[in-house]
XYZ file of C-alpha atoms in Angstrom:
703
model
C -15.602 91.237 111.325
C -17.234 91.514 114.807
C -20.324 89.671 113.562
C -17.779 87.173 112.453
C -16.468 86.525 115.888
C -19.832 86.655 117.421
C -21.226 83.751 114.926
C -17.862 81.888 115.334
C -18.509 81.894 119.031
C -22.047 80.303 118.908
C -20.457 77.484 116.195
C -17.695 76.801 118.938
C -20.128 76.489 121.668
C -22.290 74.056 119.124
C -19.356 72.077 118.629
C -18.722 71.909 122.255
C -21.893 69.726 122.489
C -21.603 67.848 119.286
C -18.249 66.610 120.817
C -19.622 65.677 124.074
C -22.041 63.622 122.038
C -19.667 61.826 119.549
C -17.190 61.035 122.319
C -20.191 59.119 124.170
C -20.985 57.368 120.511
C -17.239 56.200 119.847
C -18.503 53.289 118.311
C -20.709 54.940 115.979
C -18.352 57.941 115.386
C -15.688 54.734 114.351
C -18.027 53.283 112.051
C -18.789 56.520 110.286
C -15.376 57.056 109.895
C -14.585 53.905 108.214
C -18.038 54.252 106.129
C -17.370 57.421 105.083
C -14.191 58.406 104.899
C -12.639 54.804 104.089
C -10.484 55.052 107.348
C -8.650 52.331 108.796
C -9.465 51.408 111.848
C -6.128 51.115 113.261
C -4.701 51.673 116.585
C -2.516 55.163 115.555
C -6.398 56.243 114.126
C -8.101 55.316 117.447
C -5.036 57.496 119.548
C -5.116 60.088 117.235
C -9.179 60.263 117.632
C -9.151 59.813 121.364
C -11.201 56.855 121.293
C -8.521 54.391 122.989
C -10.295 53.629 126.605
C -7.020 55.365 128.101
C -7.546 58.395 126.155
C -11.681 58.318 126.346
C -12.279 59.712 129.804
C -9.523 62.526 129.517
C -10.951 63.289 125.763
C -14.580 63.630 127.484
C -13.916 66.105 129.942
C -11.141 68.190 127.876
C -12.373 68.363 124.555
C -15.695 70.172 125.062
C -14.144 72.626 127.797
C -11.410 73.556 125.275
C -14.311 74.401 123.037
C -16.107 76.676 125.439
C -13.133 78.218 126.121
C -12.628 79.142 122.546
C -16.095 80.186 122.171
C -15.708 82.285 125.217
C -12.219 84.032 123.984
C -13.943 84.838 120.879
C -17.156 86.414 122.904
C -14.727 88.461 124.482
C -12.842 89.991 121.424
C -16.468 90.318 120.240
C -17.344 92.504 123.045
C -14.299 94.445 122.985
C -13.970 95.297 119.658
C -17.549 96.729 120.115
C -16.815 98.917 122.653
C -13.819 100.359 121.062
C -15.962 101.378 118.493
C -16.666 98.865 115.365
C -19.939 99.513 113.589
C -23.084 97.498 113.715
C -23.527 94.632 111.608
C -26.581 92.545 110.666
C -27.331 89.743 108.253
C -30.227 87.091 107.361
C -29.431 83.632 107.857
C -30.891 81.101 105.876
C -33.044 79.340 108.619
C -35.924 79.572 109.702
C -39.686 79.214 108.044
C -40.543 80.576 105.038
C -41.002 84.380 105.360
C -39.506 84.390 108.837
C -35.753 83.983 108.297
C -33.484 84.466 110.902
C -32.606 88.137 111.829
C -29.063 88.568 113.259
C -27.487 91.842 114.327
C -24.466 92.816 116.689
C -24.433 96.472 118.047
C -22.848 98.040 121.026
C -25.473 96.765 123.426
C -25.093 93.007 122.483
C -21.409 93.528 122.160
C -20.942 94.699 125.800
C -23.082 91.457 126.991
C -20.697 89.013 124.765
C -17.711 90.508 127.055
C -20.364 89.942 130.026
C -20.632 86.186 128.928
C -17.174 85.706 127.582
C -15.176 86.199 130.736
C -17.102 83.601 132.677
C -17.008 81.076 130.206
C -13.603 81.335 129.652
C -13.304 80.874 133.470
C -15.766 77.704 133.342
C -13.553 76.082 130.802
C -10.307 76.057 133.019
C -12.131 75.117 135.809
C -14.276 72.543 134.723
C -12.444 69.429 133.695
C -10.715 69.214 137.172
C -14.152 69.804 138.490
C -16.249 67.208 136.571
C -13.604 64.223 137.499
C -15.601 63.248 140.126
C -18.672 62.714 137.921
C -16.713 60.373 135.536
C -17.801 56.983 137.293
C -21.212 58.296 138.269
C -22.791 60.252 135.835
C -22.976 60.763 131.651
C -20.340 63.456 131.150
C -21.762 63.597 127.469
C -25.168 64.397 128.722
C -23.456 67.352 130.887
C -20.978 68.355 128.200
C -23.839 68.002 125.380
C -26.432 70.485 127.391
C -23.895 73.075 128.634
C -22.698 73.697 124.905
C -26.454 73.858 123.592
C -26.922 76.239 126.826
C -23.866 78.662 126.090
C -24.821 78.541 122.145
C -28.719 79.473 123.436
C -27.352 82.634 125.348
C -25.016 83.812 122.764
C -27.860 83.522 120.050
C -30.233 85.654 122.303
C -27.627 88.435 122.124
C -27.567 88.458 118.157
C -31.471 87.704 117.705
C -33.037 90.755 115.353
C -36.313 89.609 115.261
C -38.874 87.899 117.622
C -38.697 84.354 115.933
C -35.316 83.917 116.238
C -35.176 85.426 119.675
C -37.931 83.195 121.375
C -35.838 79.999 119.428
C -32.598 80.857 120.997
C -34.361 82.050 124.473
C -36.382 78.357 124.469
C -33.239 76.542 123.780
C -31.383 78.525 126.695
C -34.332 77.472 129.073
C -34.493 74.014 128.409
C -30.682 73.527 127.980
C -30.273 74.402 131.393
C -33.240 72.511 132.424
C -31.004 69.490 131.745
C -28.309 70.597 133.570
C -30.261 71.680 137.026
C -31.615 67.842 136.589
C -28.542 66.455 135.678
C -27.948 64.854 139.334
C -31.901 63.562 139.120
C -31.656 61.011 141.439
C -32.371 63.263 144.357
C -35.417 64.624 144.936
C -34.440 68.189 145.331
C -33.054 68.055 141.866
C -35.765 66.648 140.532
C -38.116 69.437 142.157
C -35.878 72.474 141.476
C -35.842 71.395 137.736
C -39.422 71.074 137.429
C -40.154 74.505 139.260
C -37.627 76.045 137.147
C -38.780 74.896 134.042
C -42.320 75.577 134.720
C -41.592 79.408 135.641
C -39.483 79.277 132.859
C -42.016 78.552 130.743
C -44.400 80.849 132.052
C -41.858 83.451 131.727
C -41.128 82.785 127.932
C -45.114 82.769 127.106
C -45.085 86.496 128.979
C -42.485 87.677 126.464
C -44.415 86.045 123.480
C -47.529 87.831 124.459
C -45.512 91.096 124.632
C -43.707 90.726 121.481
C -47.574 90.044 120.153
C -48.532 93.290 121.291
C -45.568 94.722 119.387
C -45.797 92.942 116.252
C -49.940 93.657 116.058
C -48.986 96.942 115.213
C -45.838 96.826 113.424
C -45.036 95.720 109.778
C -43.234 92.825 110.464
C -41.292 90.267 112.906
C -38.238 91.811 112.922
C -36.544 94.137 115.401
C -36.229 96.947 112.925
C -40.205 97.058 112.403
C -40.866 96.976 115.803
C -38.613 99.910 116.247
C -40.998 102.355 114.434
C -44.237 101.071 115.658
C -46.589 103.287 117.198
C -48.749 102.320 120.046
C -51.298 104.136 122.247
C -50.350 104.736 126.374
C -52.816 101.642 127.054
C -51.222 99.323 124.560
C -47.245 100.149 125.572
C -47.985 99.763 129.209
C -49.232 96.597 128.335
C -46.606 95.192 126.852
C -44.383 96.625 129.197
C -45.909 94.473 131.754
C -45.923 91.692 130.136
C -41.760 92.007 129.476
C -41.313 92.791 133.062
C -43.032 89.740 133.543
C -41.139 87.615 131.514
C -37.758 89.066 131.803
C -37.691 89.753 135.678
C -38.814 86.022 136.126
C -35.967 84.710 133.995
C -33.879 87.181 135.765
C -34.920 86.082 139.424
C -36.715 89.262 140.160
C -39.054 89.448 143.519
C -41.814 88.121 143.543
C -40.619 86.033 140.578
C -37.705 84.372 142.348
C -38.560 80.965 143.575
C -37.247 78.922 141.086
C -33.305 80.806 141.308
C -32.466 79.539 145.180
C -33.393 76.051 144.221
C -32.339 75.608 140.906
C -28.811 76.933 141.396
C -28.014 74.708 144.194
C -28.610 71.746 142.565
C -27.015 72.268 139.203
C -23.125 71.203 139.424
C -21.172 74.180 140.530
C -19.975 75.486 137.504
C -23.091 75.449 135.901
C -24.594 77.273 138.949
C -21.467 79.871 137.978
C -22.904 80.276 134.507
C -26.632 80.565 135.334
C -25.997 83.217 138.147
C -23.110 84.879 136.535
C -24.192 84.851 132.954
C -27.976 83.395 132.529
C -29.372 86.077 134.735
C -27.450 88.964 132.399
C -29.126 87.794 129.411
C -32.645 88.569 131.311
C -31.155 91.740 131.908
C -30.206 92.346 128.270
C -33.541 91.504 127.458
C -35.071 93.627 129.342
C -33.162 96.741 128.338
C -33.375 95.959 124.983
C -37.333 95.512 125.035
C -37.649 98.743 126.894
C -35.050 101.190 125.739
C -34.603 99.806 122.206
C -37.827 98.152 121.463
C -40.957 100.192 122.955
C -41.662 103.835 121.253
C -41.311 105.415 124.383
C -41.026 105.192 128.295
C -43.314 106.282 131.465
C -42.107 107.352 134.833
C -44.711 105.556 136.245
C -42.920 102.060 134.715
C -39.675 103.509 136.179
C -41.430 103.868 139.777
C -42.563 99.992 139.578
C -39.569 98.725 138.225
C -37.420 100.548 141.049
C -39.870 99.789 143.477
C -39.180 95.801 142.500
C -35.754 96.253 142.249
C -35.492 97.720 146.310
C -37.619 94.945 147.485
C -35.587 92.426 145.695
C -32.300 93.730 147.044
C -33.506 94.264 150.802
C -35.100 90.887 151.239
C -33.098 88.697 148.636
C -30.101 89.818 151.177
C -32.362 89.088 154.429
C -32.941 85.686 153.109
C -29.281 85.247 151.977
C -28.139 86.026 155.361
C -29.982 82.961 157.342
C -29.519 80.457 154.922
C -27.029 77.595 156.032
C -26.164 75.845 152.769
C -23.252 77.833 150.731
C -25.015 77.675 147.261
C -28.338 78.169 148.539
C -26.986 81.376 150.046
C -25.153 82.440 146.794
C -28.377 81.938 145.241
C -30.272 83.987 147.234
C -27.558 86.731 146.775
C -27.973 86.802 143.001
C -31.690 87.753 143.589
C -30.231 90.721 145.733
C -27.522 92.187 142.938
C -30.440 91.491 140.224
C -32.570 94.058 142.531
C -29.756 96.572 142.020
C -29.793 96.057 139.031
C -33.190 96.630 138.174
C -33.158 99.469 140.638
C -30.627 101.403 138.488
C -32.439 100.238 135.358
C -35.777 101.851 137.018
C -33.907 105.170 137.995
C -32.864 105.029 134.385
C -36.559 105.078 133.109
C -37.740 107.665 135.439
C -34.923 110.064 134.406
C -35.318 109.720 130.669
C -39.167 109.795 130.802
C -38.632 113.111 132.652
C -36.279 114.461 130.021
C -33.193 114.222 132.540
C -31.151 112.024 130.177
C -27.658 112.563 131.537
C -28.583 111.289 134.860
C -30.462 108.683 132.919
C -27.479 107.687 131.142
C -25.604 107.699 134.758
C -28.155 105.306 136.253
C -27.832 103.021 133.052
C -24.273 103.286 132.882
C -24.495 101.752 136.946
C -26.972 98.787 135.828
C -24.848 97.853 133.061
C -21.196 98.333 134.994
C -23.022 96.229 138.000
C -23.738 93.518 135.403
C -20.462 93.144 134.266
C -19.348 92.957 138.020
C -21.853 90.716 139.102
C -21.088 88.502 136.370
C -17.316 88.294 137.398
C -17.610 88.165 141.769
C -20.770 85.506 141.225
C -18.995 83.438 138.925
C -16.088 83.237 141.316
C -17.917 82.481 144.108
C -19.700 79.575 142.724
C -16.745 78.240 141.648
C -15.059 78.815 144.937
C -18.187 76.976 146.504
C -17.345 74.002 143.863
C -13.785 73.957 144.786
C -15.047 73.809 148.496
C -17.653 71.010 147.500
C -14.993 68.961 145.424
C -12.004 68.715 148.228
C -14.549 68.551 151.215
C -18.092 67.260 150.085
C -19.627 69.842 152.125
C -22.077 72.396 151.676
C -23.434 73.162 154.735
C -21.868 76.438 156.644
C -22.609 74.300 159.909
C -19.832 72.126 159.395
C -16.986 74.279 157.531
C -14.697 76.417 159.492
C -10.867 76.547 159.109
C -10.349 76.133 155.475
C -7.746 79.247 155.314
C -4.979 76.815 156.912
C -6.250 73.928 154.516
C -6.881 75.913 151.078
C -5.011 78.693 151.872
C -4.730 79.800 147.982
C -8.425 79.019 147.585
C -9.068 81.220 150.700
C -7.336 84.413 149.242
C -9.408 83.783 145.760
C -12.374 83.556 147.542
C -11.608 86.572 149.845
C -11.747 89.150 146.952
C -15.060 87.683 145.348
C -16.385 88.096 149.505
C -14.944 91.741 149.634
C -16.319 92.411 145.853
C -19.766 91.477 146.603
C -19.898 93.455 149.648
C -18.689 96.517 147.590
C -16.023 97.483 149.379
C -12.983 99.685 148.256
C -11.220 99.590 145.779
C -12.739 96.257 144.398
C -15.002 96.196 141.431
C -18.456 96.112 142.934
C -17.689 99.266 144.863
C -17.900 101.366 141.577
C -21.339 100.098 140.247
C -23.292 100.793 143.597
C -21.522 103.734 144.280
C -22.434 105.010 140.606
C -25.948 103.919 141.603
C -26.005 106.288 144.270
C -24.617 109.358 142.315
C -27.637 108.782 139.945
C -30.073 108.249 142.549
C -28.407 111.734 144.508
C -29.744 113.509 141.174
C -33.445 113.474 142.278
C -33.396 117.065 143.129
C -33.385 117.499 139.398
C -36.811 116.025 139.298
C -40.156 118.445 139.011
C -42.529 115.922 140.766
C -42.435 115.924 144.633
C -43.561 112.556 144.995
C -40.776 111.043 142.657
C -38.103 113.630 144.531
C -39.201 111.893 147.547
C -39.440 108.366 146.319
C -36.117 107.689 144.705
C -34.185 108.891 148.016
C -36.593 106.284 149.831
C -35.006 103.393 147.180
C -31.514 104.863 147.793
C -32.082 104.210 151.330
C -33.073 100.743 150.851
C -29.879 99.916 148.579
C -27.677 101.331 151.660
C -29.417 99.266 154.381
C -28.542 96.524 151.416
C -24.961 97.499 151.100
C -24.842 97.042 155.305
C -26.349 93.582 155.351
C -24.541 92.578 152.535
C -21.467 92.985 154.414
C -22.464 91.444 157.309
C -23.436 88.302 155.257
C -20.099 88.027 153.666
C -18.437 88.486 156.863
C -20.236 85.593 158.197
C -19.718 83.818 154.894
C -15.905 83.937 155.067
C -15.827 83.830 158.900
C -17.117 80.857 159.502
C -16.018 78.992 156.534
C -12.495 79.578 156.521
C -11.608 81.219 159.794
C -11.703 79.326 163.264
C -11.800 75.451 163.663
C -13.171 72.675 161.698
C -16.601 71.515 162.340
C -16.468 68.115 160.699
C -13.930 65.384 159.982
C -14.465 66.103 155.986
C -13.182 69.775 156.955
C -10.344 68.936 158.882
C -9.168 66.539 156.443
C -9.501 69.018 153.787
C -6.345 69.537 150.735
C -5.827 72.557 148.592
C -6.719 72.371 144.865
C -3.973 70.666 143.029
C -5.590 71.033 140.018
C -3.871 73.744 138.243
C -6.947 74.303 135.712
C -9.153 75.061 138.706
C -7.171 77.285 140.315
C -6.900 79.498 137.367
C -10.540 79.422 136.747
C -10.803 81.018 140.041
C -7.759 83.536 139.689
C -9.383 84.849 136.586
C -12.658 86.313 137.722
C -10.691 87.413 141.104
C -7.881 89.332 138.875
C -10.742 91.013 136.988
C -12.847 91.929 140.316
C -9.362 93.807 140.998
C -8.263 95.100 137.924
C -12.107 96.591 137.099
C -11.800 97.997 140.852
C -8.959 99.813 140.523
C -9.019 100.791 136.539
C -12.807 101.116 135.694
C -12.450 104.405 133.679
C -11.646 102.372 130.247
C -14.407 99.835 130.678
C -16.531 103.080 131.632
C -15.236 104.947 128.097
C -16.620 101.575 126.736
C -19.832 101.875 127.929
C -20.310 105.643 127.554
C -20.520 104.617 123.723
C -22.944 101.629 124.888
C -25.521 104.274 125.882
C -25.110 106.436 123.035
C -25.782 104.286 120.406
C -28.802 102.676 122.596
C -30.876 106.203 124.048
C -28.691 109.000 122.342
C -27.382 110.645 125.422
C -24.055 111.425 126.019
C -22.354 111.041 129.181
C -19.181 113.887 128.936
C -18.564 114.705 132.726
C -17.777 111.246 134.290
C -14.303 110.893 133.358
C -13.656 114.146 132.367
C -10.814 114.614 135.252
C -8.727 111.793 133.202
C -8.192 108.235 133.828
C -7.778 108.304 137.688
C -10.853 109.933 138.950
C -14.655 109.291 138.428
C -16.953 112.550 138.545
C -20.187 111.275 137.526
C -21.872 114.721 138.448
C -19.272 117.048 137.839
C -15.929 117.470 139.495
C -16.983 119.717 141.704
C -20.196 117.443 143.497
C -18.559 114.371 143.715
C -15.392 112.240 142.749
C -13.690 109.108 143.623
C -10.134 107.662 142.815
C -9.478 103.946 142.947
C -6.011 104.131 142.847
C -5.499 106.709 145.720
C -7.957 104.615 147.606
C -5.893 101.536 146.690
C -2.704 103.402 147.970
C -4.054 104.892 150.682
C -4.665 101.214 151.707
C -1.285 100.326 150.984
C 0.203 103.243 153.186
C -1.911 102.329 156.099
C -1.042 98.658 155.714
C 2.557 99.408 155.358
C 2.578 101.403 158.380
C 0.895 99.217 160.412
C 3.507 96.409 159.382
C 6.212 98.891 160.338
C 4.748 99.793 163.826
C 3.837 96.030 164.999
C 6.894 94.182 163.375
C 9.812 96.531 162.982
C 9.526 99.305 165.865
C 8.937 97.269 169.043
C 8.864 99.412 172.261
C 7.117 96.734 174.233
C 8.486 93.633 174.284
C 5.634 91.514 172.505
C 5.157 87.833 173.797
C 2.183 84.919 172.564
C -0.181 82.901 174.652
C -2.992 81.175 174.005
C -6.513 82.820 174.000
C -8.500 82.540 176.811
C -10.942 79.836 177.209
C -12.929 80.883 180.206
C -11.141 78.152 182.396
C -12.876 75.208 180.249
C -9.484 73.950 179.154
C -8.620 74.822 175.374
C -10.604 75.942 172.690
C -12.517 73.655 170.666
C -15.249 74.011 167.456
C -18.397 73.974 169.941
C -17.365 77.612 171.421
C -17.161 79.376 168.153
C -20.245 81.355 166.655
C -22.142 78.918 164.070
C -23.942 80.419 161.011
C -27.044 80.320 162.570
C -25.705 82.254 165.693
C -23.768 85.206 163.896
C -27.291 86.098 162.033
C -29.812 85.532 164.969
C -29.616 89.245 165.921
C -30.882 90.418 162.557
C -33.279 87.468 162.262
C -34.597 88.560 165.160
C -35.287 92.262 164.121
C -36.520 91.398 160.653
C -38.540 88.637 161.882
C -41.738 89.700 159.854
C -39.800 89.198 157.215
C -39.013 85.343 157.755
C -41.545 82.409 157.560
C -39.421 81.118 160.775
C -39.749 77.898 162.264
C -37.723 77.276 165.694
C -37.048 73.799 167.463
C -35.198 73.673 170.741
C -34.497 69.966 172.707
C -32.999 69.822 175.835
C -31.371 66.224 177.204
C -31.003 66.270 180.831
C -29.179 64.222 183.118
C -31.363 63.128 186.344
C -35.058 62.483 186.249
C -36.118 65.703 187.643
C -35.044 67.369 184.959
C -32.439 69.383 186.696
C -29.370 68.968 185.510
C -29.051 69.720 181.301
C -26.590 67.824 179.369
C -27.489 68.797 175.929
C -29.217 71.344 173.781
C -29.989 71.102 170.316
C -31.404 74.045 168.482
C -32.780 74.254 164.835
C -34.181 77.043 163.107
C -35.816 77.458 159.156
C -36.222 80.594 157.726
C -38.181 79.991 154.617
C -39.473 82.592 152.059
C -42.531 83.860 153.080
C -43.139 84.445 148.925
C -43.348 80.490 148.708
C -45.832 80.144 151.652
C -48.136 82.944 150.821
C -47.831 83.299 147.208
C -46.705 79.990 145.408
C -48.205 77.395 147.604
C -51.767 78.721 147.377
C -51.332 78.687 143.651
C -50.425 75.413 143.560
C -52.714 74.133 145.424
C -55.653 75.666 143.730
C -54.621 74.646 140.485
C -53.967 71.605 141.155
C -57.784 71.428 142.942
C -58.932 72.564 139.561
C -56.925 70.049 137.643
C -58.921 67.388 139.650
C -62.139 68.903 138.886
C -61.464 69.344 135.274
C -60.230 65.395 135.354
C -64.093 64.576 136.141
C -65.028 65.211 132.424
C -63.150 62.117 131.434
C -65.893 59.941 132.208
C -64.148 56.989 130.055
C -67.455 56.791 127.997
C -67.887 57.168 124.407
C -71.605 58.346 124.112
C -70.259 61.056 126.635
C -67.361 62.320 124.126
C -69.332 62.477 121.753
C -71.934 64.285 123.544
C -68.834 66.985 124.317
C -68.209 66.804 120.394
C -71.771 67.700 119.338
C -72.195 70.498 122.102
C -68.809 71.951 120.444
C -70.010 71.757 117.085
C -72.927 73.841 117.927
C -71.235 76.321 120.090
C -69.006 77.013 116.651
C -71.760 77.281 114.553
C -73.566 79.637 116.628
C -70.387 81.577 116.915
C -70.041 81.882 113.438
C -73.285 82.497 112.548
């Protein structure tokens, strides 16, 4: 039954794509109805089919998103049934090539990631109709809806794929459909550049995955995952396959240094697509890597875990350092996704180290932290990207330097956005804290390792994670303070109004509620994840909820414990006490006064911290990390230049990987292509000589 719900979810996503295409071809649809079903093209039939002009725009916006919402609800139902103990199910679909039919399978791991996918998809289906209204007269909503449906269907099919052939078809469908979504606003040069870079890196990553599967299939008896699971590999070939899988899945996930596409593509796409790409698509890559490493490869080695842990720690620290210096809100959120993917891969690396050294309990705890953070990141990053879309929709501003004071103009959006910032900053009692705390608890089990090198390396990675947490808190204090507090810095912000579309507010409220509920009551989800880990690895986590639903005890109650409910009660009690002391018991008569303005005659927006000024101390401390460019221009009011009337300061903190890695590679590829282009002389005699030389070479090889 669960597999039926999963397949029905895929069907609903495909119907969403078809409905978008159908509404864009209403004349053709009307003709087919008349010819095939002998329908009369009366006014009543047209109205029923949303073909009247009055209904056309509404149908273009609402129907595809309704079908996506149904797909998301079915995905959530599928995930919940699997976490509650439904059996795995498999079948063979009558598609594909002769001898290469499509194998599908739903187990606890893929079921959990259906849950990860379903929640953001429901939020996007609520938010989308109101958000895309502004595209009605500028862009083709049919293109947007068509490729959105294919994109979602591709991600769901990746989760169901049980053979390498079907997996790569679904993977390519996901990648190519999302390319068209990134390129949706192709009239803008930055969108064209971002979409090309994204497609290029997506195809390179897909090639790595194909080669990795090729290594496994070479030693197996077939293309299905069932044949691959029993394969026997030498350590060398296993390491080659693992390296290819890490490169392919890490590139799609945005793991450094394979992340260059991510901060370009996410800001270029429409905001609800950015939410799906960051909140869901990156987790599909995480699913692929977990499936590949823990399910398909015959065994794991601690060296693999060290590499994954190091890449994860570097991605986490550098991702948040680059996010801190961004002045565009969506670009900042994109770099923050690099940080959180780094945290997930750090946990996966810990799990690989522990499982390879026989510490299955600690390995299961680290894998639990990775899975839980995947779910949590999907919720709060969906909320933040949709919140950024709401700000863009109401103000047409994306630069933090021009925002300010939105808490007075958009109070509901500000409250919901605050839940996302607190979650991503890993502050208790919200959900982001739980998964990061479990990651720390897994790292603290390093004393069980026999190797002194590993016992010293794991705490180093944990220290980098602690630094990441502190920088993340600073980053999102900056985001919320600059965007929502203070005074507006531009006319668009000053005249902003709250969202009036209830669907858009509901789309923000759903992930915000999940951030709070999962943060306070994480035990039911953790109990479901214990079953996922047991089915995947055979390890049983017995201690983590042994003290009941109120406590988390990952390494035993005597070692460490956390009670989100009691933390929330303490916060509420402290808030109530402060309210009573400040507003009910007035020992000293309170008075109100204007803030001190240093004698300048009233506060204004120019006296506030800017985004760049807030992050300047961190920029100075970590200066070697950035490719920094600064300009300072002064205007003077006299010929001698003594009286300065205006100062204009600008900075740009670029990614050093782009300058020192990607730019040289791009330059060398361009030069090589130019040199190879010289062989095209346009002379038929030259081409015949090439053919003759090739024929002689092949004859020599054969002989």
